[in-house]
Short mmCIF file of C-alpha atoms in Angstrom, two decimals:
data_model
loop_
_atom_site.label_atom_id
_atom_site.label_comp_id
_atom_site.label_asym_id
_atom_site.label_seq_id
_atom_site.Cartn_x
_atom_site.Cartn_y
_atom_site.Cartn_z
CA MET A 1315 -57.48 13.50 31.94
CA HIS A 1316 -54.37 11.40 32.55
CA LEU A 1317 -55.80 10.12 35.84
CA SER A 1318 -59.09 9.15 34.22
CA LYS A 1319 -57.16 7.19 31.57
CA ILE A 1320 -55.26 5.30 34.29
CA LEU A 1321 -58.46 4.60 36.20
CA THR A 1322 -60.17 3.37 33.03
CA GLY A 1323 -57.17 1.13 32.29
CA LEU A 1324 -57.24 -0.22 35.83
CA ALA A 1325 -60.97 -0.89 35.62
CA ILE A 1326 -60.51 -2.76 32.31
CA LEU A 1327 -57.58 -4.75 33.70
CA GLY A 1328 -59.48 -5.61 36.89
CA THR A 1329 -62.50 -6.71 34.85
CA ILE A 1330 -60.30 -8.89 32.61
CA ILE A 1331 -58.61 -10.56 35.60
CA ILE A 1332 -61.84 -11.16 37.54
CA GLY A 1333 -63.70 -12.11 34.33
CA ILE A 1334 -61.15 -14.75 33.35
CA SER A 1335 -61.10 -16.13 36.91
CA LEU A 1336 -64.90 -16.41 37.10
CA TYR A 1337 -65.14 -17.83 33.58
CA ALA A 1338 -62.46 -20.45 34.29
CA SER A 1339 -64.20 -21.42 37.52
CA SER A 1340 -67.58 -21.82 35.80
CA VAL A 1341 -66.03 -23.76 32.88
CA PHE A 1342 -64.41 -26.24 35.29
CA SER A 1343 -67.59 -26.79 37.30
CA ARG A 1344 -69.77 -27.19 34.22
CA ASP A 1345 -67.45 -29.47 32.25
CA ALA A 1346 -66.54 -31.60 35.27
CA GLN A 1347 -70.23 -32.14 36.05
CA ILE A 1348 -70.97 -33.21 32.46
CA LEU A 1349 -68.02 -35.62 32.43
CA GLU A 1350 -68.89 -37.05 35.84
CA ASN A 1351 -72.49 -37.74 34.78
CA ARG A 1352 -71.22 -39.62 31.73
CA ILE A 1353 -68.75 -41.60 33.84
CA ILE A 1354 -71.55 -42.57 36.24
CA GLU A 1355 -73.35 -44.05 33.22
CA ILE A 1356 -70.29 -46.22 32.48
CA GLU A 1357 -70.16 -47.23 36.14
CA GLU A 1358 -73.82 -48.34 36.05
CA SER A 1359 -73.29 -50.33 32.84
CA VAL A 1360 -70.22 -52.08 34.28
CA ASP A 1361 -72.13 -52.80 37.48
CA LYS A 1362 -74.82 -54.54 35.37
CA LYS A 1363 -72.05 -56.20 33.32
CA ASP A 1364 -73.57 -54.62 30.23
CA TRP A 1365 -70.24 -54.29 28.42
CA ALA A 1366 -71.69 -53.13 25.10
CA SER A 1367 -73.39 -50.22 26.84
CA ALA A 1368 -70.22 -49.53 28.87
CA GLU A 1369 -68.17 -49.26 25.66
CA LYS A 1370 -70.80 -46.97 24.11
CA ASN A 1371 -70.78 -44.73 27.19
CA LEU A 1372 -66.99 -44.72 27.21
CA MET A 1373 -67.02 -43.46 23.61
CA ALA A 1374 -69.37 -40.66 24.69
CA VAL A 1375 -67.02 -39.76 27.56
CA ARG A 1376 -64.04 -39.71 25.19
CA GLU A 1377 -65.88 -37.40 22.77
CA GLU A 1378 -66.86 -35.10 25.62
CA TRP A 1379 -63.32 -35.19 27.03
CA ASP A 1380 -61.77 -34.29 23.63
CA LYS A 1381 -63.88 -31.11 23.63
CA THR A 1382 -63.21 -30.31 27.29
CA GLU A 1383 -59.48 -31.03 27.11
CA LYS A 1384 -58.86 -28.18 24.64
CA MET A 1385 -60.20 -25.55 27.05
CA TRP A 1386 -58.76 -27.12 30.19
CA ALA A 1387 -55.26 -27.28 28.66
CA VAL A 1388 -55.25 -23.47 28.51
CA LEU A 1389 -56.15 -23.14 32.17
CA ILE A 1390 -54.60 -25.97 34.20
CA GLU A 1391 -51.26 -27.77 34.40
CA HIS A 1392 -50.89 -30.27 31.57
CA ALA A 1393 -49.85 -33.02 34.01
CA GLU A 1394 -53.41 -33.11 35.39
CA ILE A 1395 -54.79 -33.53 31.86
CA ASP A 1396 -52.30 -36.34 31.21
CA ASN A 1397 -53.53 -38.09 34.40
CA ILE A 1398 -57.11 -38.05 33.11
CA ASP A 1399 -55.96 -39.28 29.67
CA THR A 1400 -54.06 -42.14 31.27
CA SER A 1401 -57.00 -43.05 33.48
CA LEU A 1402 -59.37 -43.06 30.48
CA THR A 1403 -57.01 -45.38 28.58
CA ARG A 1404 -56.92 -47.74 31.57
CA VAL A 1405 -60.73 -47.78 31.86
CA SER A 1406 -60.93 -48.56 28.14
CA GLU A 1407 -58.52 -51.50 28.46
CA TYR A 1408 -60.25 -52.90 31.57
CA ILE A 1409 -63.62 -52.76 29.78
CA LYS A 1410 -62.12 -54.61 26.82
CA SER A 1411 -60.86 -57.34 29.17
CA ARG A 1412 -64.25 -57.41 30.97
CA ASP A 1413 -62.63 -56.93 34.38
CA VAL A 1414 -65.33 -55.54 36.70
CA SER A 1415 -63.25 -54.80 39.81
CA MET A 1416 -60.38 -53.14 37.93
CA THR A 1417 -62.80 -51.11 35.79
CA MET A 1418 -64.73 -49.94 38.86
CA ALA A 1419 -61.48 -49.01 40.66
CA GLU A 1420 -60.16 -47.04 37.67
CA ILE A 1421 -63.53 -45.32 37.16
CA ALA A 1422 -63.32 -44.16 40.80
CA VAL A 1423 -59.82 -42.79 40.14
CA LEU A 1424 -61.04 -41.05 36.97
CA ARG A 1425 -64.02 -39.49 38.75
CA ASN A 1426 -61.76 -38.32 41.53
CA SER A 1427 -59.24 -36.78 39.10
CA ILE A 1428 -62.02 -34.88 37.30
CA ARG A 1429 -63.79 -33.80 40.50
CA ASN A 1430 -60.50 -32.51 41.96
CA ILE A 1431 -59.97 -29.95 39.19
CA PRO A 1432 -62.92 -27.61 39.89
CA GLU A 1433 -62.36 -28.17 43.62
CA ASN A 1434 -58.71 -27.13 43.39
CA GLN A 1435 -59.53 -24.13 41.20
CA SER A 1436 -62.43 -22.83 43.28
CA PHE A 1437 -62.02 -19.65 45.34
CA SER A 1438 -61.86 -21.00 48.87
CA LEU A 1439 -59.79 -20.48 52.00
CA LYS A 1440 -58.49 -24.06 51.74
CA ASN A 1441 -57.11 -23.41 48.26
CA ILE A 1442 -55.71 -19.97 49.15
CA LEU A 1443 -53.81 -21.35 52.14
CA MET B 304 -38.23 -27.00 21.45
CA SER B 305 -40.09 -24.61 19.13
CA ILE B 306 -42.76 -24.28 21.86
CA ILE B 307 -40.12 -23.05 24.32
CA VAL B 308 -38.80 -20.54 21.76
CA PHE B 309 -42.29 -19.19 21.10
CA ARG B 310 -43.20 -19.10 24.81
CA THR B 311 -39.94 -17.30 25.66
CA LEU B 312 -40.48 -14.64 22.99
CA PHE B 313 -44.13 -14.21 23.95
CA LEU B 314 -43.41 -13.87 27.68
CA TYR B 315 -40.46 -11.56 26.98
CA MET B 316 -42.81 -9.32 24.99
CA ILE B 317 -45.42 -9.37 27.76
CA VAL B 318 -42.85 -8.49 30.48
CA VAL B 319 -41.38 -5.64 28.36
CA ILE B 320 -44.89 -4.21 27.81
CA ILE B 321 -45.77 -4.57 31.50
CA MET B 322 -42.52 -2.90 32.63
CA ARG B 323 -43.18 -0.05 30.19
CA ILE B 324 -46.71 0.41 31.55
CA MET B 325 -45.37 0.40 35.12
CA GLY B 326 -43.31 3.47 34.30
CA LYS B 327 -39.73 4.62 34.06
CA ARG B 328 -39.06 4.45 37.81
CA GLN B 329 -39.38 0.68 37.58
CA ILE B 330 -36.10 0.48 35.65
CA GLY B 331 -33.90 2.66 37.82
CA GLN B 332 -34.75 3.83 41.29
CA LEU B 333 -36.94 1.17 42.76
CA GLN B 334 -39.13 1.72 45.77
CA PRO B 335 -39.45 -1.35 48.04
CA PHE B 336 -42.86 -2.37 46.64
CA GLU B 337 -41.57 -1.94 43.07
CA LEU B 338 -38.51 -4.08 43.76
CA VAL B 339 -40.76 -6.85 45.09
CA ILE B 340 -42.89 -6.65 41.93
CA ALA B 341 -39.83 -6.73 39.63
CA LEU B 342 -38.51 -9.83 41.42
CA MET B 343 -41.88 -11.58 41.33
CA ILE B 344 -42.52 -10.81 37.67
CA SER B 345 -39.15 -12.23 36.63
CA GLU B 346 -39.90 -15.46 38.50
CA LEU B 347 -43.48 -15.69 37.21
CA ALA B 348 -42.35 -15.26 33.62
CA ALA B 349 -39.46 -17.72 33.96
CA LEU B 350 -41.61 -20.61 35.24
CA PRO B 351 -43.95 -21.13 32.25
CA MET B 352 -41.01 -20.27 29.97
CA GLN B 353 -39.04 -23.34 31.10
CA ASN B 354 -41.93 -25.69 31.87
CA THR B 355 -44.22 -26.28 28.90
CA GLY B 356 -46.57 -28.21 31.22
CA ILE B 357 -47.65 -24.95 32.82
CA PRO B 358 -50.26 -23.07 30.74
CA LEU B 359 -49.12 -19.60 29.63
CA ILE B 360 -52.16 -18.07 31.28
CA ASN B 361 -50.87 -19.26 34.69
CA GLY B 362 -47.91 -16.92 34.14
CA ILE B 363 -49.79 -14.09 32.45
CA ILE B 364 -52.67 -13.70 34.94
CA PRO B 365 -50.38 -13.26 38.00
CA ILE B 366 -48.24 -10.77 36.03
CA LEU B 367 -51.37 -8.79 35.09
CA THR B 368 -52.54 -8.96 38.71
CA LEU B 369 -49.17 -7.56 39.84
CA LEU B 370 -49.48 -4.79 37.24
CA PHE B 371 -52.92 -4.00 38.62
CA ALA B 372 -51.58 -3.93 42.20
CA GLN B 373 -48.55 -1.84 41.28
CA VAL B 374 -50.50 0.78 39.32
CA THR B 375 -53.13 0.95 42.09
CA LEU B 376 -50.47 1.42 44.81
CA SER B 377 -48.67 4.07 42.71
CA LEU B 378 -51.96 5.88 42.17
CA ILE B 379 -52.80 5.79 45.90
CA GLY B 380 -49.29 7.05 46.66
CA LEU B 381 -49.72 9.83 44.12
CA LYS B 382 -52.97 11.02 45.69
CA SER B 383 -52.20 10.65 49.39
CA THR B 384 -49.00 11.67 51.19
CA LYS B 385 -49.93 9.50 54.20
CA ALA B 386 -50.37 6.45 51.99
CA ARG B 387 -47.11 7.30 50.21
CA ALA B 388 -45.29 7.29 53.57
CA ILE B 389 -46.72 3.84 54.34
CA ILE B 390 -46.06 2.36 50.89
CA CYS B 391 -42.64 3.88 50.17
CA GLY B 392 -41.48 4.79 53.68
CA ARG B 393 -39.91 8.13 54.66
CA PRO B 394 -36.37 9.35 54.03
CA SER B 395 -34.13 8.94 57.10
CA ILE B 396 -31.69 11.65 58.14
CA LEU B 397 -28.49 9.78 59.02
CA ILE B 398 -26.34 12.89 59.53
CA GLN B 399 -28.07 15.99 60.85
CA ASN B 400 -26.23 19.30 61.24
CA GLY B 401 -22.93 17.45 61.02
CA LYS B 402 -23.85 14.94 63.74
CA ILE B 403 -24.43 11.23 63.06
CA ASN B 404 -27.90 10.16 64.11
CA GLU B 405 -27.18 6.86 65.84
CA GLN B 406 -30.82 5.97 66.41
CA GLN B 407 -31.63 6.32 62.71
CA LEU B 408 -28.57 4.25 61.79
CA LYS B 409 -29.76 1.45 64.07
CA LYS B 410 -33.34 1.73 62.82
CA GLU B 411 -32.21 1.40 59.18
CA MET B 412 -29.60 -1.27 60.09
CA TYR B 413 -27.04 0.95 58.41
CA THR B 414 -23.51 0.58 59.79
CA ILE B 415 -20.97 3.39 60.05
CA ASN B 416 -18.96 1.51 57.42
CA ASP B 417 -21.94 1.55 55.03
CA LEU B 418 -22.28 5.26 55.62
CA LEU B 419 -18.56 5.92 55.05
CA GLU B 420 -18.64 3.77 51.91
CA GLN B 421 -21.58 5.69 50.48
CA LEU B 422 -19.92 9.00 51.33
CA ARG B 423 -16.72 7.91 49.54
CA ILE B 424 -18.80 6.97 46.49
CA LYS B 425 -20.15 10.54 46.61
CA ASN B 426 -16.53 11.81 46.67
CA ILE B 427 -16.67 12.88 50.31
CA HIS B 428 -13.69 11.42 52.15
CA ASN B 429 -14.17 13.15 55.50
CA ILE B 430 -17.42 12.68 57.39
CA ALA B 431 -16.73 16.00 59.14
CA ASP B 432 -17.45 17.77 55.81
CA VAL B 433 -21.07 16.58 55.78
CA GLU B 434 -23.89 18.76 57.00
CA PHE B 435 -26.73 16.40 56.07
CA ALA B 436 -26.85 12.81 54.81
CA ILE B 437 -30.29 11.50 53.95
CA LEU B 438 -31.10 7.89 53.19
CA GLU B 439 -33.79 8.11 50.51
CA THR B 440 -36.72 5.70 50.25
CA ASN B 441 -35.11 3.98 47.24
CA GLY B 442 -31.95 3.24 49.29
CA GLN B 443 -29.77 5.97 47.80
CA LEU B 444 -27.86 8.35 50.04
CA SER B 445 -28.20 12.07 49.36
CA VAL B 446 -25.38 14.17 50.81
CA ILE B 447 -25.36 17.90 51.49
CA PRO B 448 -21.83 19.07 52.37
CA LYS B 449 -21.10 21.87 54.84
CA SER B 450 -21.34 25.26 53.14
CA GLN B 451 -17.61 25.94 53.56
CA LYS B 452 -16.82 22.57 51.90
CA ARG B 453 -19.13 22.65 48.93
CA PRO B 454 -17.78 23.45 45.44
CA LEU B 455 -17.42 27.10 44.52
CA SER B 456 -20.17 28.42 42.26
CA PRO B 457 -20.15 31.50 39.96
CA GLU B 458 -22.68 33.08 42.32
CA ASP B 459 -20.15 32.89 45.20
CA LEU B 460 -17.75 34.95 43.09
CA ASN B 461 -20.45 37.29 41.77
CA VAL B 462 -19.53 36.24 38.23
CA PRO B 463 -22.38 36.77 35.74
CA THR B 464 -23.17 33.70 33.63
CA LYS B 465 -24.92 33.30 30.31
CA TYR B 466 -28.11 31.29 29.95
CA GLU B 467 -27.41 27.65 29.17
CA GLY B 468 -30.33 25.70 27.78
CA LEU B 469 -30.52 22.20 26.48
CA SER B 470 -28.71 21.51 23.25
CA LEU B 471 -30.94 20.13 20.53
CA ASP B 472 -30.06 16.99 18.57
CA ILE B 473 -30.40 18.02 14.93
CA ILE B 474 -28.92 15.01 13.10
CA ILE B 475 -28.55 11.50 14.49
CA ASP B 476 -27.06 8.83 12.19
CA GLY B 477 -27.70 10.97 9.12
CA GLU B 478 -31.36 11.53 9.98
CA ILE B 479 -32.55 15.10 10.45
CA SER B 480 -34.84 15.75 13.43
CA GLN B 481 -37.48 18.02 11.91
CA GLU B 482 -39.09 18.35 15.33
CA ASN B 483 -35.95 19.80 16.94
CA LEU B 484 -35.25 22.03 13.94
CA LYS B 485 -38.75 23.44 14.34
CA LEU B 486 -38.15 23.95 18.08
CA ALA B 487 -35.06 26.00 17.23
CA ASN B 488 -37.11 28.02 14.68
CA LEU B 489 -34.85 26.78 11.87
CA ASP B 490 -35.40 24.77 8.71
CA VAL B 491 -33.64 22.25 6.49
CA ASN B 492 -32.39 25.02 4.16
CA TRP B 493 -30.55 26.66 7.05
CA LEU B 494 -29.08 23.28 8.03
CA ASN B 495 -27.95 22.52 4.45
CA ASN B 496 -26.40 25.97 4.09
CA THR B 497 -24.58 25.69 7.41
CA LEU B 498 -23.29 22.19 6.64
CA SER B 499 -22.13 23.22 3.17
CA LYS B 500 -20.00 25.92 4.82
CA PHE B 501 -18.11 23.06 6.48
CA GLY B 502 -17.83 21.19 3.18
CA ILE B 503 -20.70 18.75 3.87
CA ASN B 504 -23.14 18.56 0.99
CA ASN B 505 -25.39 15.82 2.31
CA PRO B 506 -26.77 15.66 5.89
CA LYS B 507 -26.75 11.86 5.53
CA ASP B 508 -22.95 12.01 5.86
CA VAL B 509 -23.27 13.45 9.37
CA LEU B 510 -23.08 11.03 12.32
CA PHE B 511 -24.28 13.55 14.89
CA ALA B 512 -25.07 17.24 14.94
CA SER B 513 -26.45 19.32 17.78
CA LEU B 514 -27.29 22.95 18.30
CA ASP B 515 -26.54 24.66 21.62
CA SER B 516 -28.58 27.47 23.17
CA GLU B 517 -26.20 30.04 21.63
CA GLY B 518 -26.90 28.75 18.13
CA ASN B 519 -23.52 27.03 17.64
CA LEU B 520 -23.65 23.85 15.58
CA TYR B 521 -21.55 20.92 16.76
CA TYR B 522 -21.15 18.13 14.23
CA GLN B 523 -19.21 14.98 13.49
CA VAL B 524 -19.15 13.33 10.08
CA LYS B 525 -19.43 9.57 9.60
CA GLU B 526 -16.15 7.67 9.40
CA ARG B 527 -16.72 6.42 5.85
CA ARG B 528 -16.65 10.00 4.61
CA ASN B 529 -13.39 10.72 6.43
CA LYS B 530 -11.54 7.87 4.68
#
């Protein structure tokens, strides 16, 4: 009886640990993909020098990021979230000043910062070592 | 600052619960794998406690994983003696039949001075008095003295002894333990009557009272009442 209780407890604990890990991994992949797609839209607008559309897409990214940030803050180091926040602010300022090269460079940094999070959290030999 | 206070209290609570789940052995006699877990848990809890940039879950998940590993290893050790020997190791006999086992000493990296020190702690000042000394898996030394050097027991003198059971705590800090009274097949009326014989009218005035296996009541009244 006592042993079965321990085994049940272990099974529940194991399920919680694996469940949280899998959920976190799927949340990162899903959210990062959504954000990256939105950022690509900004990139295309800036490339066409369509600044009005770029600002509109940036607003959409910010709204999406506000939702994503809440969940990510529970799972990853807050410094990584601050990096994305800073990068978004820079993109916003470069768009305002209509600076194509700086905007494109910062968008690349932003995409990289977002892409790195699911990559760093994924279950792989590279990350384990 | 309030975040740190909350995080500290929360993590403290988690670690206390985890240590309780891991069992009583975790607090005292640690096996090597339990010592490792205790050290790791303290570090894992301290990191998110100090650094608010680290999410709490980054501290909690590794602690839960360690709990999982510890309980699993304990369970395996409980079920299999072979696994137990691998996980906890085997006791080493450092002194066998009064002779120091040099090979075991070297294997355990235990110097003669360590051995003598441990023997002195066990109140054995002459190594020649030892029949067996066993280094247990938790690092403690068990000593069995030579039969002619061990303390005299009533059995050696053929002296009959009375049964000595555990004494039962009846009152602690003025509170009566109904459970222990029931175990002794007694009730509150008996307790009140007995106390009144000693001039105590209220059990709340008693600091501590216990009942030995012969039915004798030991008691001490609270200081306020004495003044």
